[in-house]
Coordinates of C-alpha atoms and ligand atoms in Angstrom, one line a residue:
M206 CA 68.8 150.6 -86.5
D207 CA 72.2 149.8 -84.9
E208 CA 73.7 146.3 -84.7
L209 CA 72.7 145.7 -81.1
S210 CA 69.1 146.8 -81.7
A211 CA 69.0 144.5 -84.7
L212 CA 69.9 141.7 -82.4
G213 CA 67.0 142.6 -80.1
F214 CA 68.8 144.8 -77.6
G215 CA 66.9 147.5 -75.9
P216 CA 66.5 149.7 -72.8
F217 CA 65.5 146.8 -70.7
F218 CA 68.9 145.2 -71.1
A219 CA 70.9 148.5 -71.4
Q220 CA 69.9 149.5 -67.9
Q221 CA 71.4 146.3 -66.5
L222 CA 74.8 146.9 -68.0
Q223 CA 76.2 149.3 -65.4
S224 CA 79.7 148.1 -64.7
P225 CA 80.6 148.6 -61.0
G226 CA 84.3 148.9 -61.9
G227 CA 83.6 151.2 -64.8
G228 CA 85.4 148.8 -67.1
E229 CA 84.5 147.7 -70.6
V230 CA 81.1 145.8 -70.7
V231 CA 80.5 143.8 -73.8
P232 CA 76.8 142.7 -74.3
A233 CA 76.3 139.7 -76.5
R234 CA 73.4 137.4 -77.3
I235 CA 73.5 133.7 -77.2
A236 CA 72.7 132.5 -80.7
A237 CA 73.3 128.8 -80.3
E238 CA 74.1 126.4 -77.5
H239 CA 75.4 122.9 -77.7
R240 CA 76.4 120.9 -74.6
G241 CA 77.6 124.0 -72.7
A242 CA 79.4 125.5 -75.6
Y243 CA 77.9 128.8 -76.8
E244 CA 77.9 130.9 -79.9
V245 CA 77.4 134.6 -79.1
W246 CA 76.6 137.5 -81.3
A247 CA 77.7 141.0 -80.4
A248 CA 77.8 144.4 -82.1
T249 CA 81.2 143.8 -83.6
G250 CA 80.8 140.1 -84.6
S251 CA 80.3 136.6 -83.4
G252 CA 82.4 133.9 -81.8
R253 CA 82.5 131.1 -79.3
A254 CA 81.9 131.6 -75.6
Q255 CA 81.8 129.6 -72.4
L256 CA 80.5 130.2 -68.9
A257 CA 82.8 131.6 -66.3
G258 CA 83.6 128.8 -63.8
R259 CA 81.9 130.5 -60.9
L260 CA 78.7 131.0 -63.0
R261 CA 78.6 127.4 -64.0
L262 CA 79.0 126.3 -60.4
G263 CA 76.4 128.7 -59.1
L264 CA 73.6 128.2 -61.5
E265 CA 71.1 125.4 -61.4
E266 CA 70.1 123.9 -64.7
A267 CA 67.1 126.1 -65.0
G268 CA 69.2 129.1 -64.3
L269 CA 71.8 128.3 -67.0
P270 CA 71.7 130.7 -69.9
G271 CA 70.0 129.5 -73.1
V272 CA 69.5 130.6 -76.6
G273 CA 68.2 134.2 -76.7
D274 CA 69.8 135.2 -73.4
W275 CA 71.7 138.5 -73.2
V276 CA 75.0 138.1 -71.5
V277 CA 78.1 140.1 -70.6
V278 CA 81.3 138.7 -72.0
D279 CA 84.9 139.6 -71.1
H280 CA 85.9 140.7 -74.6
A281 CA 84.4 141.2 -78.0
P282 CA 83.8 137.8 -79.5
G283 CA 85.8 136.8 -82.5
P284 CA 87.2 133.9 -84.3
D285 CA 90.5 133.5 -82.4
R286 CA 89.7 133.4 -78.7
T287 CA 86.8 132.0 -76.7
A288 CA 85.0 134.7 -74.8
I289 CA 84.0 134.2 -71.1
I290 CA 80.4 134.8 -70.1
E291 CA 80.6 136.8 -66.9
R292 CA 77.0 137.6 -66.3
V293 CA 73.5 136.7 -67.6
L294 CA 71.1 139.6 -67.8
E295 CA 67.6 139.4 -66.5
R296 CA 65.2 138.0 -69.1
R297 CA 62.2 139.9 -70.5
T298 CA 60.4 136.6 -71.5
V299 CA 61.3 133.0 -71.3
F300 CA 59.8 130.0 -73.0
T301 CA 60.3 126.8 -70.9
R302 CA 59.2 123.3 -71.1
G303 CA 59.3 120.2 -68.9
A304 CA 62.7 118.5 -69.3
A305 CA 62.7 114.9 -70.5
G306 CA 62.8 112.5 -67.7
R307 CA 60.8 111.7 -64.6
E308 CA 61.2 114.9 -62.7
A309 CA 59.2 117.9 -63.8
R310 CA 62.1 120.3 -64.3
A311 CA 61.9 123.4 -66.4
Q312 CA 64.2 123.7 -69.4
V313 CA 64.8 126.9 -71.3
V314 CA 63.7 126.7 -74.9
A315 CA 64.2 130.3 -75.8
A316 CA 64.8 133.5 -73.8
N317 CA 63.8 137.1 -74.6
V318 CA 61.4 136.1 -77.5
D319 CA 58.8 138.6 -78.6
L320 CA 56.6 136.4 -80.7
V321 CA 56.2 132.6 -80.8
F322 CA 54.7 130.8 -83.8
V323 CA 53.1 127.5 -83.0
V324 CA 53.6 125.5 -86.2
C325 CA 51.2 122.7 -86.9
G326 CA 50.8 120.7 -90.1
L327 CA 47.4 120.4 -91.9
D328 CA 48.3 116.8 -92.4
A329 CA 48.3 114.0 -89.7
D330 CA 50.1 116.4 -87.4
F331 CA 46.9 118.5 -87.0
N332 CA 45.8 118.6 -83.3
V333 CA 44.0 121.5 -81.7
R334 CA 44.8 120.3 -78.2
R335 CA 48.5 120.3 -78.9
I336 CA 48.2 123.9 -80.2
E337 CA 46.4 124.9 -77.0
R338 CA 49.1 123.3 -74.9
Y339 CA 51.8 125.3 -76.8
L340 CA 49.7 128.5 -76.4
A341 CA 49.5 127.9 -72.7
R342 CA 53.3 127.8 -72.5
I343 CA 53.6 130.9 -74.6
G344 CA 51.1 132.6 -72.3
A345 CA 53.3 131.7 -69.4
S346 CA 56.4 133.0 -71.3
G347 CA 55.3 136.5 -71.7
A348 CA 55.7 136.4 -75.5
Q349 CA 53.0 137.1 -78.0
P350 CA 51.4 134.0 -79.6
A351 CA 50.4 133.2 -83.2
V352 CA 49.6 130.0 -85.0
I353 CA 50.9 128.8 -88.4
L354 CA 48.9 126.1 -90.1
N355 CA 51.4 124.7 -92.6
K356 CA 51.2 122.2 -95.5
A357 CA 48.0 123.8 -96.9
D358 CA 49.1 122.2 -100.2
V359 CA 48.3 118.7 -98.9
C360 CA 45.0 119.5 -97.4
A361 CA 42.0 119.5 -99.7
D362 CA 40.1 122.0 -97.7
P363 CA 42.0 123.7 -94.9
W364 CA 39.2 126.1 -93.9
P365 CA 37.1 123.8 -91.5
R366 CA 40.4 123.2 -89.6
V367 CA 41.2 126.9 -89.6
D368 CA 37.7 127.6 -88.2
E369 CA 38.2 125.0 -85.6
V370 CA 41.5 126.5 -84.4
E371 CA 40.0 130.0 -84.4
R372 CA 37.1 128.9 -82.4
H373 CA 39.3 127.3 -79.7
V374 CA 42.0 130.0 -79.5
A375 CA 40.0 133.2 -80.1
G376 CA 42.1 136.3 -80.5
V377 CA 45.3 134.5 -81.6
P378 CA 46.3 135.3 -85.2
V379 CA 46.2 132.2 -87.4
H380 CA 48.2 132.0 -90.6
V381 CA 47.6 129.4 -93.3
V382 CA 50.7 128.7 -95.4
S383 CA 52.5 126.2 -97.5
A384 CA 56.1 126.7 -96.5
L385 CA 57.3 124.2 -99.2
R386 CA 55.7 126.2 -102.0
S387 CA 56.3 129.5 -100.2
E388 CA 52.6 130.4 -100.3
G389 CA 51.0 132.6 -97.7
M390 CA 54.4 133.7 -96.4
E391 CA 54.0 137.5 -96.8
E392 CA 51.6 137.6 -93.9
V393 CA 54.0 135.7 -91.7
R394 CA 56.9 137.9 -92.8
A395 CA 54.9 141.0 -92.1
A396 CA 54.4 139.9 -88.5
I397 CA 58.1 140.0 -87.9
G398 CA 59.5 143.5 -87.4
A399 CA 63.1 144.5 -87.4
G400 CA 64.8 143.8 -84.0
M401 CA 62.1 141.3 -83.1
T402 CA 62.9 137.9 -81.9
V403 CA 60.6 135.2 -83.1
A404 CA 60.6 131.5 -82.2
L405 CA 59.0 128.6 -84.0
V406 CA 57.7 125.7 -81.9
G407 CA 55.7 122.7 -82.9
S408 CA 56.2 119.0 -83.3
S409 CA 59.0 117.5 -85.3
G410 CA 58.0 117.4 -89.0
A411 CA 55.5 120.3 -88.8
G412 CA 57.7 122.2 -91.1
K413 CA 59.6 124.7 -88.9
S414 CA 62.9 124.4 -90.7
T415 CA 61.1 124.7 -94.1
L416 CA 59.4 127.8 -92.8
V417 CA 62.8 129.3 -91.8
N418 CA 64.1 128.5 -95.3
A419 CA 61.0 130.1 -96.9
L420 CA 61.5 133.2 -94.8
L421 CA 65.2 133.3 -95.6
G422 CA 64.6 132.6 -99.3
Q423 CA 67.3 130.0 -99.3
E424 CA 68.1 126.5 -98.1
R425 CA 69.7 127.3 -94.7
M426 CA 68.2 124.8 -92.3
R427 CA 68.3 121.2 -93.0
T428 CA 64.9 119.7 -93.3
G429 CA 63.8 116.1 -92.7
K430 CA 61.7 113.7 -94.7
V431 CA 58.4 112.9 -93.2
R432 CA 57.4 109.3 -92.7
T433 CA 54.2 109.0 -94.7
S434 CA 52.7 106.5 -92.3
D435 CA 52.1 108.9 -89.4
G436 CA 53.1 112.3 -90.8
R437 CA 56.0 112.6 -88.4
G438 CA 59.3 114.0 -89.4
C439 CA 62.8 112.7 -88.7
H440 CA 64.8 114.7 -86.2
V441 CA 67.2 116.9 -88.1
T442 CA 67.4 120.1 -86.1
T443 CA 69.8 119.0 -83.4
H444 CA 70.3 122.2 -81.5
R445 CA 68.5 125.5 -81.2
Q446 CA 69.9 128.2 -83.4
F447 CA 69.2 131.8 -84.4
V448 CA 69.2 133.1 -87.9
L449 CA 69.1 136.7 -88.9
L450 CA 66.4 137.5 -91.5
P451 CA 67.2 139.7 -94.5
G452 CA 65.3 142.9 -93.8
G453 CA 65.4 142.4 -90.0
G454 CA 64.2 140.1 -87.3
L455 CA 65.7 137.1 -85.6
L456 CA 64.3 133.7 -86.1
L457 CA 64.8 130.7 -83.8
D458 CA 64.2 127.2 -85.1
T459 CA 63.7 124.8 -82.2
P460 CA 64.2 121.0 -82.4
G461 CA 61.0 119.1 -82.4
M462 CA 59.5 118.5 -79.0
R463 CA 58.1 115.0 -78.7
E464 CA 56.3 116.0 -75.6
L465 CA 55.5 119.4 -74.2
R466 CA 54.7 118.9 -70.6
L467 CA 52.8 121.6 -68.6
L468 CA 54.7 122.1 -65.4
D469 CA 52.0 124.2 -63.8
E470 CA 48.8 126.0 -64.5
A471 CA 50.6 129.2 -65.6
G472 CA 49.4 130.4 -69.0
I473 CA 46.3 128.1 -69.2
E474 CA 44.1 131.1 -68.4
T475 CA 45.5 133.0 -71.4
V476 CA 44.2 130.3 -73.7
F477 CA 40.9 129.8 -72.0
R478 CA 40.3 133.4 -71.0
G479 CA 36.5 133.1 -71.1
I480 CA 36.4 130.1 -68.9
S481 CA 38.7 131.6 -66.3
E482 CA 36.3 134.6 -66.2
L483 CA 33.3 132.3 -65.7
A484 CA 35.1 130.5 -63.0
G485 CA 35.3 133.7 -61.1
H486 CA 31.6 133.5 -60.7
C487 CA 31.5 130.0 -59.2
R488 CA 30.2 129.8 -55.7
F489 CA 33.4 128.2 -54.4
R490 CA 36.7 129.8 -55.1
D491 CA 38.4 126.4 -55.5
C492 CA 35.6 125.0 -57.6
S493 CA 36.8 122.1 -59.8
H494 CA 33.8 122.6 -62.1
D495 CA 32.9 119.0 -61.5
S496 CA 29.9 118.5 -59.3
E497 CA 30.0 121.5 -56.9
P498 CA 26.8 123.5 -56.5
G499 CA 26.7 127.0 -58.0
C500 CA 29.2 126.2 -60.7
A501 CA 29.1 129.0 -63.3
V502 CA 31.2 127.1 -65.7
K503 CA 29.0 124.0 -65.7
A504 CA 26.0 126.3 -66.0
A505 CA 27.5 127.9 -69.1
V506 CA 28.1 124.5 -70.7
Q507 CA 24.5 123.6 -70.0
S508 CA 23.1 126.8 -71.5
G509 CA 25.3 126.4 -74.5
E510 CA 27.2 129.6 -73.8
L511 CA 30.4 127.6 -73.5
A512 CA 31.1 124.8 -76.0
A513 CA 31.4 121.4 -74.3
D514 CA 34.6 120.5 -76.1
R515 CA 36.3 123.7 -75.1
F516 CA 35.4 123.0 -71.4
E517 CA 36.7 119.4 -71.9
H518 CA 40.1 120.6 -73.3
Y519 CA 40.4 123.1 -70.4
R520 CA 39.7 120.5 -67.8
K521 CA 42.2 118.0 -69.2
L522 CA 44.9 120.6 -69.4
E523 CA 44.2 121.8 -65.8
L524 CA 44.3 118.3 -64.5
E525 CA 47.5 117.5 -66.3
A526 CA 49.2 120.6 -65.0
Q527 CA 48.0 119.9 -61.4
A528 CA 49.3 116.3 -61.6
N529 CA 52.7 117.5 -62.8
E530 CA 52.8 120.1 -60.1
L531 CA 52.2 117.4 -57.5
R532 CA 54.9 115.3 -59.1
H533 CA 57.3 118.2 -58.9
D534 CA 56.5 118.8 -55.2
E535 CA 56.9 115.0 -54.5
H536 CA 60.3 115.1 -56.2
R537 CA 61.4 118.0 -54.1
R538 CA 60.1 116.3 -50.9
R539 CA 62.1 113.2 -51.7
Q540 CA 65.2 115.3 -52.3
A541 CA 64.8 117.0 -48.9
E542 CA 64.3 113.7 -47.2
R543 CA 67.5 112.4 -48.8
V544 CA 69.5 115.4 -47.4
W545 CA 67.9 114.8 -44.0
G546 CA 68.8 111.1 -44.2
Q547 CA 72.5 112.0 -44.9
L548 CA 72.5 114.5 -42.1
S549 CA 71.2 112.0 -39.5
D550 CA 73.7 109.4 -40.7
E551 CA 76.5 111.9 -40.1
V552 CA 75.1 112.7 -36.7
A553 CA 75.0 109.0 -35.8
Q554 CA 78.6 108.7 -37.0
L555 CA 79.6 111.6 -34.9
R556 CA 77.9 110.1 -31.8
K557 CA 79.7 106.8 -32.3
W558 CA 83.0 108.6 -32.6
K559 CA 82.3 110.5 -29.4
G560 CA 81.9 107.1 -27.7
G561 CA 78.1 107.1 -27.7
K562 CA 77.8 110.2 -25.6
P563 CA 75.1 112.6 -26.8
Ligands
GDP898 N1 53.7 119.2 -98.5 C1 54.4 119.9 -97.7 N2 55.4 119.5 -97.1 C2 56.1 120.3 -96.2 C3 55.7 121.6 -96.1 N3 56.6 122.2 -95.2 C4 57.4 121.2 -94.8 N4 57.2 120.1 -95.5 C5 57.9 118.8 -95.4 O1 57.8 118.3 -94.1 C6 59.0 117.6 -93.7 C7 59.5 118.2 -92.4 O2 59.8 119.5 -92.5 P1 60.9 120.2 -91.6 O3 60.9 121.6 -92.0 O4 62.1 119.5 -91.5 O5 60.1 120.1 -90.2 P2 60.6 120.5 -88.7 O6 60.9 119.2 -88.0 O7 59.4 121.1 -88.1 O8 61.7 121.4 -88.8 C8 60.0 117.9 -94.9 O9 59.9 116.7 -95.7 C9 59.4 119.0 -95.6 O10 59.7 119.0 -97.0 C10 54.6 122.1 -96.8 O11 54.2 123.3 -96.8 N5 54.0 121.2 -97.6
MG899 MG1 63.6 121.3 -88.1
ZN900 ZN1 32.9 125.9 -61.1

C-alpha cells in the first residue's frame, strides 16, 4: 500500500484531482484543525497549512474543511513553510453535529470516515438512547457504525446491558472491552483495515482516548480522570486529531460532546429500520403514529411485534429532530427578515435623499 492509500486516499478522490492548468497538484489530508490552523498529511510528509484567502471568504462555516477532508495544497507540506489549501475535495462521508449555541447549525466532526465507533462506558455513562442518537448521526454520515461498550472491568455483569443494546440496535456490531486493561481489543483492532479511517465518538469520559492508546499500544493521547460522582470525565482532548495505527488504519479521537443534537430526521430510519418499514403500511403517509386510524406502528406495539420502549425511543428522537428542524427554519426566516429590514431602510434613505419623490 502506498503512502496516500495508507492515509485513506482512493479513486473517489483521485478523479477529482485533474488540474486545469496541468500544474503540480499535491493532495493532502487534514489531520488536525485548531482555530483555523491546519495540520495536513501528504505522501511526502506533514506540515502546517492554512486556507487560501478566497476559500476562507467563500465558504460558510459548514463548508469549511474539517479533520479528515482531502484538500489540494500549493506545495508539499514540510516543516519550514506553511502550505496553502487551494481546494477542498468532495467528501465521501461526513459526520456532523449541531453546533453549540442557539441556532441549529451543522458542524463537521469528521470527514471521509469509513467506520465510526460509538464508545459508551458500562459505568454511569451507559445510556441506550444516547447510543441510538449517535447511530442516527452515523447513519446520516454514510459511514459504517459499530458500538464499543467500554469499562467492562467495572461492571459486575455486562451481558444484560450488551443484550439491551443489541436488542435496540439490531445489526450493529457491539464490542465489549476494557480499554484500560487492554481486554477485548483484538476484535476492535480486527475491524480496522489498512487505509481505513475510523472515528471514535461518545461522551467525554467514555474512554475514547484510552482506547486510542490501547490500539496504539502506548500512551499517546492524554486521558482524563473521571469524577466518581457521576462517571463523567474531565475534558482533555481539546481538538480533533488523527493518529496512524501501527499495522495500518487511521484513528480519529474526538473531544467529548456534551450534547449531540439531531438537526433533522436524517439517519433515524437507519437505527429504527423495522419501524420505518412498518410506517410504510400506515393508512396516512404523514402518520405521526399517535392517534390516527389505521396506524400499522401502533398496531405492532399492541400485538407485541414491536417493543413499546423501542417505539418510545423512536418517537422521542423523531420529535426532537422535527423540533430542531423547525428551529433551524425559524432562524433562517429571521435572518431573511433582517436582510429585508436593512433593504427597506436603505430604500427609505434613498427616497429621502431624492427629496421624497418615489
Ligand atoms: N475502569 C476503567 N476505566 C477506564 C477505562 N477506559 C478508560 N477509563 C478511564 O476513564 C477516564 C476517561 O478516559 P478517557 O480515555 O480520557 O475518556 P475520553 O474523554 O472518552 O477520551 C480515565 O480516567 C480512564 O482511565 C476502562 O476500560 N476501565
Ligand atoms: Mg479524550
Ligand atoms: Zn402510523
